[in-house]
Coordinates of N, CA and C in Angstrom, one line a residue:
M1 N 5.6 -49.0 3.1 CA 5.3 -47.8 3.8 C 3.9 -47.3 3.4
P2 N 3.1 -47.0 4.3 CA 1.7 -46.5 4.0 C 1.8 -45.1 3.3
K3 N 0.9 -44.9 2.4 CA 0.8 -43.6 1.7 C 0.0 -42.7 2.6
S4 N 0.4 -41.4 2.7 CA -0.3 -40.4 3.5 C -1.6 -40.0 2.8
Q5 N -2.5 -39.6 3.6 CA -3.8 -39.2 3.1 C -3.8 -37.9 2.4
V6 N -4.6 -37.7 1.4 CA -4.7 -36.5 0.7 C -5.8 -35.6 1.4
R7 N -5.4 -34.4 1.6 CA -6.3 -33.5 2.3 C -7.4 -33.0 1.3
K8 N -8.6 -32.9 1.8 CA -9.8 -32.5 1.0 C -10.3 -31.2 1.4
K9 N -9.4 -30.3 1.6 CA -9.7 -28.9 2.1 C -9.9 -28.0 0.9
K10 N -10.8 -27.1 0.9 CA -11.0 -26.1 -0.1 C -10.0 -25.1 -0.1
V11 N -9.7 -24.5 -1.2 CA -8.8 -23.4 -1.3 C -9.3 -22.1 -0.6
Y12 N -8.5 -21.5 0.2 CA -9.0 -20.3 1.0 C -9.2 -19.1 0.1
T13 N -10.4 -18.5 0.2 CA -10.7 -17.3 -0.5 C -11.1 -16.3 0.6
P14 N -10.4 -15.1 0.6 CA -10.7 -14.1 1.7 C -12.1 -13.5 1.5
P15 N -12.7 -13.1 2.5 CA -14.0 -12.4 2.4 C -13.9 -11.2 1.5
T16 N -15.0 -10.8 0.9 CA -15.0 -9.7 0.0 C -14.7 -8.4 0.6
D17 N -15.0 -8.2 1.9 CA -14.8 -6.9 2.6 C -13.4 -6.7 3.0
V18 N -12.5 -7.8 2.9 CA -11.1 -7.7 3.3 C -10.2 -7.6 2.1
R19 N -10.7 -8.0 0.9 CA -9.9 -7.9 -0.3 C -9.5 -6.5 -0.6
P20 N -8.2 -6.4 -1.1 CA -7.8 -5.0 -1.5 C -8.5 -4.5 -2.8
T21 N -8.8 -3.3 -2.8 CA -9.5 -2.7 -3.9 C -8.5 -2.6 -5.1
A22 N -9.1 -2.3 -6.2 CA -8.3 -2.3 -7.5 C -7.8 -0.8 -7.7
T23 N -7.8 0.0 -6.7 CA -7.3 1.4 -7.0 C -5.9 1.5 -7.3
A24 N -5.1 0.6 -6.8 CA -3.6 0.6 -7.2 C -3.4 0.4 -8.7
A25 N -4.2 -0.5 -9.2 CA -4.1 -0.8 -10.7 C -4.6 0.4 -11.5
T26 N -5.5 1.2 -11.0 CA -6.1 2.2 -11.8 C -5.4 3.6 -11.7
R27 N -4.3 3.6 -10.9 CA -3.6 4.9 -10.8 C -2.9 5.2 -12.1
K28 N -2.9 6.5 -12.4 CA -2.2 6.9 -13.7 C -0.7 6.9 -13.5
P29 N 0.1 6.8 -14.5 CA 1.5 6.9 -14.4 C 1.9 8.4 -14.1
S30 N 3.1 8.5 -13.6 CA 3.5 9.9 -13.3 C 3.8 10.7 -14.5
P31 N 3.7 12.0 -14.4 CA 4.0 12.9 -15.5 C 5.5 12.8 -15.9
I32 N 5.9 13.2 -17.0 CA 7.2 13.0 -17.5 C 8.2 13.9 -16.8
W33 N 7.7 15.0 -16.1 CA 8.7 15.9 -15.4 C 9.2 15.3 -14.1
V34 N 8.6 14.2 -13.6 CA 9.1 13.6 -12.3 C 10.5 13.0 -12.5
P35 N 10.7 12.1 -13.4 CA 12.1 11.6 -13.5 C 13.1 12.6 -14.0
I36 N 12.6 13.5 -14.8 CA 13.5 14.6 -15.3 C 14.0 15.4 -14.2
A37 N 13.1 15.9 -13.3 CA 13.4 16.7 -12.2 C 14.3 15.9 -11.2
A38 N 14.0 14.6 -11.0 CA 14.8 13.8 -10.0 C 16.2 13.7 -10.5
V39 N 16.4 13.4 -11.8 CA 17.8 13.3 -12.3 C 18.5 14.6 -12.3
S40 N 17.8 15.7 -12.6 CA 18.4 17.0 -12.5 C 18.8 17.4 -11.1
L41 N 18.0 17.0 -10.1 CA 18.4 17.3 -8.7 C 19.6 16.5 -8.3
I42 N 19.7 15.2 -8.8 CA 20.9 14.4 -8.5 C 22.1 15.0 -9.1
V43 N 22.1 15.4 -10.3 CA 23.2 16.0 -11.0 C 23.6 17.3 -10.3
F44 N 22.6 18.1 -10.0 CA 22.8 19.4 -9.3 C 23.5 19.2 -8.0
G45 N 23.0 18.3 -7.2 CA 23.6 18.0 -5.9 C 25.0 17.5 -5.9
I46 N 25.3 16.6 -6.8 CA 26.6 16.1 -7.0 C 27.5 17.2 -7.5
G47 N 27.1 17.9 -8.5 CA 27.9 19.1 -9.0 C 28.2 20.1 -7.9
W48 N 27.2 20.4 -7.1 CA 27.4 21.4 -6.0 C 28.5 20.9 -5.1
L49 N 28.4 19.6 -4.7 CA 29.4 19.1 -3.8 C 30.8 19.0 -4.4
V50 N 30.9 18.6 -5.7 CA 32.2 18.5 -6.3 C 32.8 19.9 -6.4
V51 N 32.1 20.9 -6.8 CA 32.6 22.3 -6.8 C 33.0 22.7 -5.5
Y52 N 32.3 22.4 -4.4 CA 32.6 22.8 -3.1 C 33.9 22.2 -2.6
Y53 N 34.1 20.9 -2.9 CA 35.3 20.2 -2.4 C 36.5 20.6 -3.3
L54 N 36.4 20.7 -4.6 CA 37.5 21.0 -5.5 C 38.0 22.5 -5.3
S55 N 37.1 23.4 -4.9 CA 37.5 24.8 -4.7 C 38.0 25.0 -3.3
E56 N 38.1 23.9 -2.5 CA 38.5 24.0 -1.1 C 37.7 25.0 -0.3
T57 N 36.4 24.8 -0.4 CA 35.3 25.6 0.3 C 35.2 27.0 -0.1
A58 N 35.8 27.4 -1.2 CA 35.7 28.8 -1.7 C 34.4 29.1 -2.5
Y59 N 34.0 28.1 -3.2 CA 32.8 28.2 -4.0 C 31.8 27.1 -3.6
P60 N 30.6 27.1 -4.0 CA 29.7 28.0 -4.7 C 29.4 29.2 -3.8
V61 N 29.2 29.1 -2.5 CA 28.9 30.3 -1.7 C 29.9 30.2 -0.5
A62 N 30.9 31.0 -0.4 CA 31.9 30.9 0.6 C 31.3 31.2 2.0
T63 N 30.4 32.1 2.1 CA 29.9 32.5 3.4 C 29.0 31.5 4.1
W64 N 28.5 30.5 3.3 CA 27.7 29.5 3.8 C 28.4 28.4 4.5
Q65 N 29.7 28.3 4.3 CA 30.6 27.3 4.9 C 30.1 25.9 4.7
Y66 N 29.8 25.2 5.8 CA 29.3 23.8 5.7 C 27.9 23.7 5.3
W67 N 27.1 24.7 5.2 CA 25.8 24.7 4.7 C 25.8 24.3 3.2
N68 N 26.9 24.5 2.6 CA 27.0 24.0 1.2 C 26.8 22.5 1.1
L69 N 27.3 21.8 2.1 CA 27.0 20.3 2.1 C 25.5 20.0 2.2
A70 N 24.9 20.8 3.1 CA 23.4 20.6 3.2 C 22.7 20.9 1.9
V71 N 23.1 21.9 1.2 CA 22.5 22.1 -0.1 C 22.6 21.0 -1.1
G72 N 23.9 20.5 -1.2 CA 24.1 19.3 -2.1 C 23.4 18.1 -1.7
F73 N 23.5 17.7 -0.4 CA 22.8 16.5 0.0 C 21.3 16.7 0.1
G74 N 20.9 17.9 0.3 CA 19.4 18.2 0.3 C 18.8 18.0 -1.1
A75 N 19.6 18.4 -2.1 CA 19.1 18.2 -3.5 C 19.0 16.7 -3.8
M76 N 20.0 16.0 -3.3 CA 19.9 14.5 -3.6 C 18.8 13.8 -2.8
V77 N 18.6 14.2 -1.6 CA 17.5 13.7 -0.8 C 16.1 14.0 -1.5
A78 N 16.0 15.3 -2.0 CA 14.8 15.7 -2.6 C 14.5 14.8 -3.9
S79 N 15.6 14.5 -4.6 CA 15.5 13.6 -5.8 C 15.0 12.2 -5.4
L80 N 15.5 11.7 -4.2 CA 15.0 10.4 -3.8 C 13.6 10.4 -3.4
I81 N 13.1 11.5 -2.8 CA 11.7 11.6 -2.5 C 10.8 11.7 -3.8
L82 N 11.3 12.4 -4.8 CA 10.6 12.4 -6.1 C 10.6 11.0 -6.7
L83 N 11.7 10.3 -6.7 CA 11.8 9.0 -7.3 C 10.9 8.0 -6.5
S84 N 10.7 8.2 -5.3 CA 9.9 7.2 -4.5 C 8.4 7.4 -4.9
R85 N 8.0 8.5 -5.5 CA 6.6 8.8 -5.9 C 6.4 8.5 -7.4
W86 N 7.5 8.1 -8.1 CA 7.4 7.8 -9.5 C 6.8 6.5 -9.8
R87 N 5.8 6.5 -10.7 CA 5.2 5.2 -11.1 C 5.4 5.0 -12.6

């Protein structure tokens, strides 16, 4: 069986104007309050929802009715937004 030919093509190097800049590597890490605030918001949101369900909608704020769910889930979504910005 004949041997296939070896290609003599140079390795591709992108043009310098298309290369990504090194700004991603020079970004500073996030401050320490970012993960602390995110974990606090998660705990707060879960705690709010647990109290709401265990009290049979009497607590934390009875007049808000189902908006208590929005507060709990909103806190958890806010923590996800914070965690997405964490480096």
